[in-house]
Coordinates of C-alpha atoms in Angstrom, one line a residue:
M1 CA 8.5 -17.0 10.4
A2 CA 8.0 -15.2 13.6
C3 CA 4.5 -13.6 13.5
H4 CA 3.3 -10.6 15.9
Q5 CA 0.0 -10.9 17.5
P6 CA -2.2 -8.6 19.5
Q7 CA -2.8 -9.9 22.9
N8 CA -6.3 -10.8 22.4
T9 CA -7.7 -13.1 19.8
K10 CA -9.8 -10.6 17.8
K11 CA -9.2 -10.3 14.0
F12 CA -8.6 -6.6 13.5
T13 CA -10.0 -4.9 10.3
I14 CA -7.9 -2.1 8.8
G15 CA -9.7 0.2 6.2
F16 CA -7.3 1.6 3.7
S17 CA -8.5 4.6 1.5
Q18 CA -6.1 5.2 -1.2
C19 CA -6.5 8.4 -3.2
T20 CA -5.6 6.4 -6.3
G21 CA -4.3 3.0 -7.2
G22 CA -3.3 4.3 -10.8
D23 CA 0.2 5.0 -10.5
A24 CA 3.1 2.6 -9.8
W25 CA 4.1 4.3 -6.5
R26 CA 1.0 3.7 -4.9
R27 CA 0.5 0.4 -6.3
Q28 CA 4.1 -0.4 -4.5
M29 CA 2.6 1.1 -1.3
K30 CA -0.2 -1.5 -1.3
V31 CA 2.4 -4.3 -2.1
A32 CA 4.5 -3.2 0.9
M33 CA 1.4 -3.1 3.1
E34 CA 0.3 -6.5 1.9
G35 CA 3.9 -8.2 2.6
E36 CA 4.0 -6.6 5.9
L37 CA 0.6 -7.8 7.1
A38 CA 2.2 -11.4 6.4
F39 CA 3.7 -10.9 10.0
Y40 CA 0.3 -9.9 11.5
P41 CA -2.2 -12.8 11.1
D42 CA -4.6 -11.1 13.4
M43 CA -4.9 -8.0 11.0
K44 CA -6.7 -7.9 7.6
L45 CA -6.9 -5.1 5.2
V46 CA -9.8 -3.7 3.4
Y47 CA -8.9 -1.6 0.3
R48 CA -10.8 1.2 -1.4
D49 CA -9.5 3.3 -4.3
A50 CA -10.7 6.8 -4.7
E51 CA -9.5 7.0 -8.5
N52 CA -8.4 10.7 -8.0
D53 CA -11.9 11.7 -6.8
S54 CA -12.2 13.4 -3.5
E55 CA -16.0 13.0 -3.3
K56 CA -15.4 9.1 -4.0
Q57 CA -12.9 9.1 -1.3
V58 CA -15.5 11.0 1.4
A59 CA -17.8 8.3 0.4
D60 CA -15.4 5.5 0.9
I61 CA -14.3 6.6 4.3
E62 CA -18.0 7.1 5.3
A63 CA -18.5 3.5 4.3
F64 CA -15.7 2.4 6.5
I65 CA -17.1 4.4 9.5
H66 CA -20.5 2.7 8.8
D67 CA -18.8 -0.9 8.7
K68 CA -17.0 0.0 12.1
I69 CA -13.6 -0.9 10.9
D70 CA -11.1 -1.1 13.7
L71 CA -8.5 1.5 12.2
L72 CA -8.4 3.8 9.2
I73 CA -5.4 4.3 6.8
V74 CA -5.9 7.3 4.5
S75 CA -3.8 8.8 1.9
P76 CA -5.9 11.9 1.0
N77 CA -6.4 13.0 -2.5
E78 CA -6.7 16.5 -1.5
A79 CA -6.1 18.1 2.0
T80 CA -9.3 20.3 2.3
P81 CA -12.1 18.4 1.1
I82 CA -10.9 15.3 3.0
T83 CA -10.2 16.7 6.4
P84 CA -13.9 16.7 7.6
I85 CA -14.6 13.0 7.0
V86 CA -11.2 11.9 8.5
E87 CA -12.0 14.1 11.6
K88 CA -15.6 12.2 11.8
A89 CA -13.7 9.0 11.8
F90 CA -11.5 10.1 14.6
N91 CA -14.2 11.6 16.6
A92 CA -15.9 8.3 16.2
G93 CA -13.2 6.4 18.0
I94 CA -11.6 5.0 14.9
P95 CA -7.6 5.3 15.1
V96 CA -6.4 7.2 12.1
I97 CA -3.2 6.9 10.3
V98 CA -2.4 9.5 7.7
V99 CA -0.1 8.3 4.8
D100 CA 2.0 10.5 2.5
R101 CA -0.3 13.2 2.1
K102 CA -1.7 15.5 5.1
T103 CA -5.1 16.6 5.9
S104 CA -5.7 20.2 7.2
S105 CA -6.2 19.1 10.7
S106 CA -4.1 17.5 13.5
M107 CA -6.9 14.9 14.2
Y108 CA -5.1 11.7 13.5
N109 CA -3.3 9.4 15.6
A110 CA -0.2 9.0 13.2
Y111 CA 1.5 10.4 10.3
I112 CA 3.8 8.5 8.1
G113 CA 5.5 10.2 5.1
A114 CA 8.7 11.9 3.8
D115 CA 9.1 15.6 4.2
N116 CA 8.3 16.9 0.8
F117 CA 9.2 20.4 1.6
E118 CA 12.7 19.0 2.3
I119 CA 12.8 16.9 -0.7
G120 CA 11.8 19.8 -2.9
K121 CA 14.9 21.8 -1.1
L122 CA 17.2 19.0 -1.8
A123 CA 16.1 18.8 -5.5
G124 CA 16.7 22.4 -5.5
S125 CA 20.2 22.0 -4.2
Y126 CA 21.0 19.4 -6.8
I127 CA 19.5 21.5 -9.8
A128 CA 21.9 24.5 -8.8
D129 CA 25.0 22.3 -8.7
L130 CA 23.9 20.6 -12.0
L131 CA 23.4 24.1 -13.7
N132 CA 26.6 25.8 -12.0
E133 CA 23.8 28.2 -10.6
K134 CA 22.6 29.4 -14.0
G135 CA 19.9 28.1 -16.2
K136 CA 16.2 27.6 -16.6
V137 CA 13.8 25.3 -15.1
L138 CA 10.3 23.7 -16.0
E139 CA 8.4 22.2 -13.5
I140 CA 5.8 19.4 -13.8
W141 CA 3.4 19.4 -10.9
G142 CA 1.3 16.7 -9.3
L143 CA -2.1 17.5 -8.2
P144 CA -2.0 21.3 -7.2
G145 CA -4.4 20.8 -4.2
S146 CA -2.4 18.0 -2.7
T147 CA 0.3 18.7 0.0
P148 CA 3.2 16.8 -1.5
A149 CA 2.9 18.8 -4.7
M150 CA 2.5 22.2 -2.9
D151 CA 5.4 21.3 -0.5
R152 CA 7.7 20.1 -3.2
H153 CA 7.2 23.2 -5.1
R154 CA 7.7 25.4 -2.1
G155 CA 10.9 23.7 -1.1
L156 CA 12.3 23.7 -4.6
W157 CA 11.8 27.5 -4.9
E158 CA 12.8 28.2 -1.3
T159 CA 16.3 27.0 -2.4
L160 CA 16.3 28.1 -6.0
K161 CA 15.5 31.8 -5.0
E162 CA 19.1 31.9 -3.7
F163 CA 20.4 31.8 -7.2
P164 CA 18.9 34.9 -9.1
Q165 CA 20.4 33.5 -12.6
I166 CA 18.1 30.4 -12.2
E167 CA 14.6 31.1 -13.6
S168 CA 11.3 29.3 -14.0
V169 CA 10.0 29.1 -17.6
G170 CA 6.6 27.8 -16.4
N171 CA 4.6 25.0 -14.6
I172 CA 2.7 21.9 -16.3
Y173 CA 0.0 20.0 -14.3
G174 CA 0.5 16.4 -14.8
K175 CA -1.8 15.2 -11.7
W176 CA 1.0 12.6 -11.0
E177 CA 0.0 10.7 -14.1
Q178 CA 2.5 9.8 -17.0
D179 CA -0.2 10.1 -19.8
T180 CA -1.6 13.6 -18.2
A181 CA 1.8 15.2 -18.1
R182 CA 2.7 13.9 -21.6
L183 CA -0.6 15.6 -22.9
Q184 CA -0.3 18.8 -21.1
L185 CA 3.3 19.2 -22.0
K186 CA 2.4 18.5 -25.9
K187 CA -0.2 21.3 -25.7
A188 CA 2.1 23.8 -23.9
I189 CA 5.6 23.0 -25.7
A190 CA 5.1 25.3 -28.5
T191 CA 4.8 28.1 -26.3
L192 CA 7.7 27.3 -24.0
P193 CA 11.3 28.8 -24.4
D194 CA 14.5 26.6 -24.4
F195 CA 14.9 25.2 -20.9
D196 CA 17.7 23.3 -19.2
V197 CA 16.3 21.1 -16.6
L198 CA 12.9 19.5 -16.3
F199 CA 11.7 19.1 -12.7
A200 CA 8.8 16.5 -12.4
H201 CA 7.2 15.8 -8.9
N202 CA 7.3 12.1 -9.7
D203 CA 9.4 9.8 -12.0
V204 CA 6.6 8.7 -14.3
M205 CA 5.7 12.3 -15.2
A206 CA 9.5 12.9 -15.9
Y207 CA 9.6 9.8 -18.0
G208 CA 6.5 11.0 -19.9
A209 CA 7.9 14.5 -20.5
H210 CA 11.1 12.8 -21.8
Q211 CA 9.0 10.9 -24.2
V212 CA 7.3 14.3 -25.7
L213 CA 10.6 16.0 -25.9
Q214 CA 12.4 13.4 -27.5
E215 CA 9.8 13.8 -30.3
V216 CA 9.6 17.6 -30.5
R217 CA 13.1 18.5 -29.7
P218 CA 15.3 15.9 -30.5
N219 CA 19.0 16.0 -29.5
N220 CA 18.2 18.3 -26.7
N221 CA 20.5 18.5 -23.7
I222 CA 17.7 18.8 -21.3
R223 CA 18.3 17.1 -17.7
F224 CA 15.3 15.1 -16.3
I225 CA 14.7 15.0 -12.6
G226 CA 12.0 13.2 -10.8
I227 CA 11.0 11.9 -7.4
D228 CA 10.1 8.4 -6.2
A229 CA 13.1 6.0 -6.9
L230 CA 10.8 3.2 -7.2
P231 CA 12.5 -0.4 -7.9
G232 CA 11.8 -2.7 -10.9
P233 CA 11.5 -2.2 -14.5
G234 CA 9.7 0.9 -15.7
A235 CA 10.4 2.7 -12.5
G236 CA 12.8 5.6 -11.3
I237 CA 15.9 3.6 -10.5
Q238 CA 15.7 1.9 -13.9
F239 CA 15.4 5.3 -15.6
V240 CA 18.3 6.8 -14.2
D241 CA 20.4 3.4 -14.8
D242 CA 19.1 3.7 -18.4
K243 CA 20.2 7.5 -18.4
I244 CA 16.6 8.6 -19.2
L245 CA 16.5 10.6 -16.0
T246 CA 19.7 12.4 -14.5
A247 CA 18.6 11.8 -11.0
T248 CA 15.7 11.0 -8.9
F249 CA 15.2 11.4 -5.1
L250 CA 13.8 8.4 -3.0
Y251 CA 10.4 8.9 -1.8
P252 CA 9.6 5.9 0.6
T253 CA 6.0 4.5 0.3
G254 CA 5.5 4.1 4.0
G255 CA 3.5 0.9 3.4
E256 CA 5.4 -1.2 5.9
E257 CA 5.7 1.4 8.5
S258 CA 1.9 1.9 8.3
I259 CA 1.2 -1.5 9.2
R260 CA 3.7 -1.7 11.9
T261 CA 2.1 1.5 13.5
A262 CA -1.3 0.1 13.0
Y263 CA -0.3 -2.9 15.1
Q264 CA 1.3 -0.7 17.8
I265 CA -1.9 1.5 18.1
L266 CA -4.2 -1.8 18.1
S267 CA -2.2 -3.7 20.4
K268 CA -1.9 -0.5 22.8
Q269 CA 1.8 0.0 22.5
P270 CA 3.7 3.1 22.4
Y271 CA 3.9 4.6 19.1
E272 CA 5.2 7.9 17.5
K273 CA 2.6 10.6 16.0
E274 CA 4.8 12.1 13.6
N275 CA 7.0 9.7 11.5
V276 CA 9.1 11.4 8.9
L277 CA 10.9 8.9 6.3
H278 CA 14.2 10.0 4.9
S279 CA 15.2 10.6 1.3
T280 CA 18.3 10.5 -0.8
V281 CA 19.3 11.3 -4.3
V282 CA 19.8 8.5 -6.8
D283 CA 22.1 9.4 -9.9
A284 CA 24.7 8.0 -11.9
R285 CA 27.3 8.0 -8.7
N286 CA 25.1 5.4 -7.0
V287 CA 22.6 4.0 -9.2
R288 CA 24.1 0.6 -9.6
V289 CA 24.5 0.0 -5.9
M290 CA 20.7 1.1 -5.3
K291 CA 19.5 -1.0 -8.2
L292 CA 21.3 -4.1 -6.5
Q293 CA 19.9 -3.4 -3.2
S294 CA 16.4 -2.6 -4.5
D295 CA 16.2 -5.6 -6.7
K296 CA 17.3 -7.8 -3.8
L297 CA 14.7 -6.2 -1.5
L298 CA 12.1 -7.0 -4.2
N299 CA 13.1 -10.6 -4.5
Q300 CA 12.8 -10.8 -0.7
Q301 CA 9.2 -9.4 -0.7
K302 CA 8.1 -11.7 -3.3
D303 CA 9.6 -14.8 -1.5
I304 CA 7.6 -13.5 1.8
V305 CA 4.4 -13.1 -0.1
R306 CA 5.0 -16.8 -1.6
Q307 CA 5.7 -18.2 1.8
Q308 CA 2.5 -16.6 3.3
Q309 CA 0.4 -18.0 0.5
L310 CA 1.8 -21.2 1.1
L311 CA 1.4 -21.0 4.9
N312 CA -2.4 -20.1 4.3
E313 CA -2.7 -23.0 1.8
Q314 CA -1.3 -25.4 4.6
I315 CA -3.4 -23.9 7.2
Q316 CA -6.6 -24.5 5.0
T317 CA -5.4 -28.1 4.3
Y318 CA -5.1 -28.6 7.9
Y319 CA -8.6 -27.2 8.7
N320 CA -10.0 -29.3 5.7
Q321 CA -8.4 -32.5 7.3
R322 CA -9.6 -31.6 10.7
I323 CA -13.0 -31.5 9.5
L324 CA -12.6 -34.7 7.5
I325 CA -11.5 -36.3 10.8
Y326 CA -14.4 -34.9 12.7
I327 CA -16.9 -36.4 10.0
L328 CA -15.2 -39.8 10.2
L329 CA -15.1 -39.8 14.0
I330 CA -18.8 -38.7 14.0
S331 CA -19.5 -41.4 11.4
L332 CA -17.6 -44.1 13.4
I333 CA -19.4 -43.2 16.7
T334 CA -22.8 -43.3 14.8
L335 CA -21.9 -46.7 13.4
V336 CA -20.9 -48.0 16.8
I337 CA -24.2 -46.6 18.3
F338 CA -26.4 -48.3 15.6
G339 CA -24.2 -51.4 15.9
S340 CA -24.8 -51.4 19.8
I341 CA -28.6 -51.0 19.3
A342 CA -28.6 -53.5 16.6
A343 CA -26.7 -56.0 18.9
M344 CA -29.0 -55.3 21.8
S345 CA -31.9 -55.9 19.6
W346 CA -30.7 -59.2 18.6
R347 CA -29.8 -60.2 21.9
E348 CA -33.5 -59.3 23.2
K349 CA -35.0 -60.9 20.3
N350 CA -33.1 -64.1 21.1
E351 CA -34.2 -63.8 24.8
I352 CA -37.8 -63.4 23.8
N353 CA -37.5 -66.5 21.4
K354 CA -36.1 -68.6 24.0
R355 CA -38.9 -67.5 26.5
L356 CA -41.6 -68.5 23.9
E357 CA -39.8 -71.8 23.1
I358 CA -39.9 -72.6 26.8
K359 CA -43.5 -71.9 27.2
N360 CA -44.5 -73.8 24.0
Q361 CA -42.9 -76.8 25.5
E362 CA -44.6 -76.4 28.8
I363 CA -47.9 -76.3 26.7
L364 CA -47.1 -79.5 24.9
W365 CA -46.1 -81.2 28.2
Q366 CA -49.5 -80.4 29.6

């Protein structure tokens, strides 16, 4: 396995401030980063989870600044509250990579993420075709103050406003979480009119909404659409394959790209400031192919992690063996030194004894 290394031998510390580690998409981002780090042994990742709390994220980043990390990767919980502390890190000379959600400032070295406005527009076009340009849509938001949620909403209705017979029946605020989306929909469902499409800002909220509507409006003909298209069981691609979701839109995590960009910055190579990741729809037409490809990639990723763990174990074994050899060598040298001293003492003792014997003989002859 070929590994990239910055030209000097310094071990670089990357601080990763995640807005939340509580959903599958963000857990996959972390897994992708850790997998990519296997190729960069001179970089290590220190992870802090803000748990959907902007104040905690500010404190986390402040701690990173205090620890004098070499580079900051941040996925902001909300744009406005997080901007000042990110600017502080940037002004302190710490390179900053913003992932997924933007701040309200341009003070960062690189941004990596999909274009949420364009994904919203793609979803709008898909819904318009699905409804033959006539119907009712319920939207489940992520966190209202986050840029992905705002941009997905704007993009959706930027497209759907061109179709006057498609209307909104309301908004539910699920905060990106399946349980929250389910709870909020249960509270509101009695007041909602019938609708044709439920569009959620991520797949797990769409899945939670599907569970609620199966309970309260069984045998409905509602089409469920989400965003993320994560691989593996209990995720978007599987939901489409199981016909729970009609469609999902691929939203790359940017985990691998963040580590590659971090390496380029730390090794003083050229890099792009704006890195837009592309999306596509996953529905009944291509879900089988996407599932096969994503499952294969997941297996390859697991293999890389296992190989890295094996390599680390072999390196540790090598270091332990080297230390043991050093101990044995020192012991041998010590043994040789003491043996030499003992031999010299024995020879000196023999010489003294011989001289004493000669003197004794001389005395007796007198």
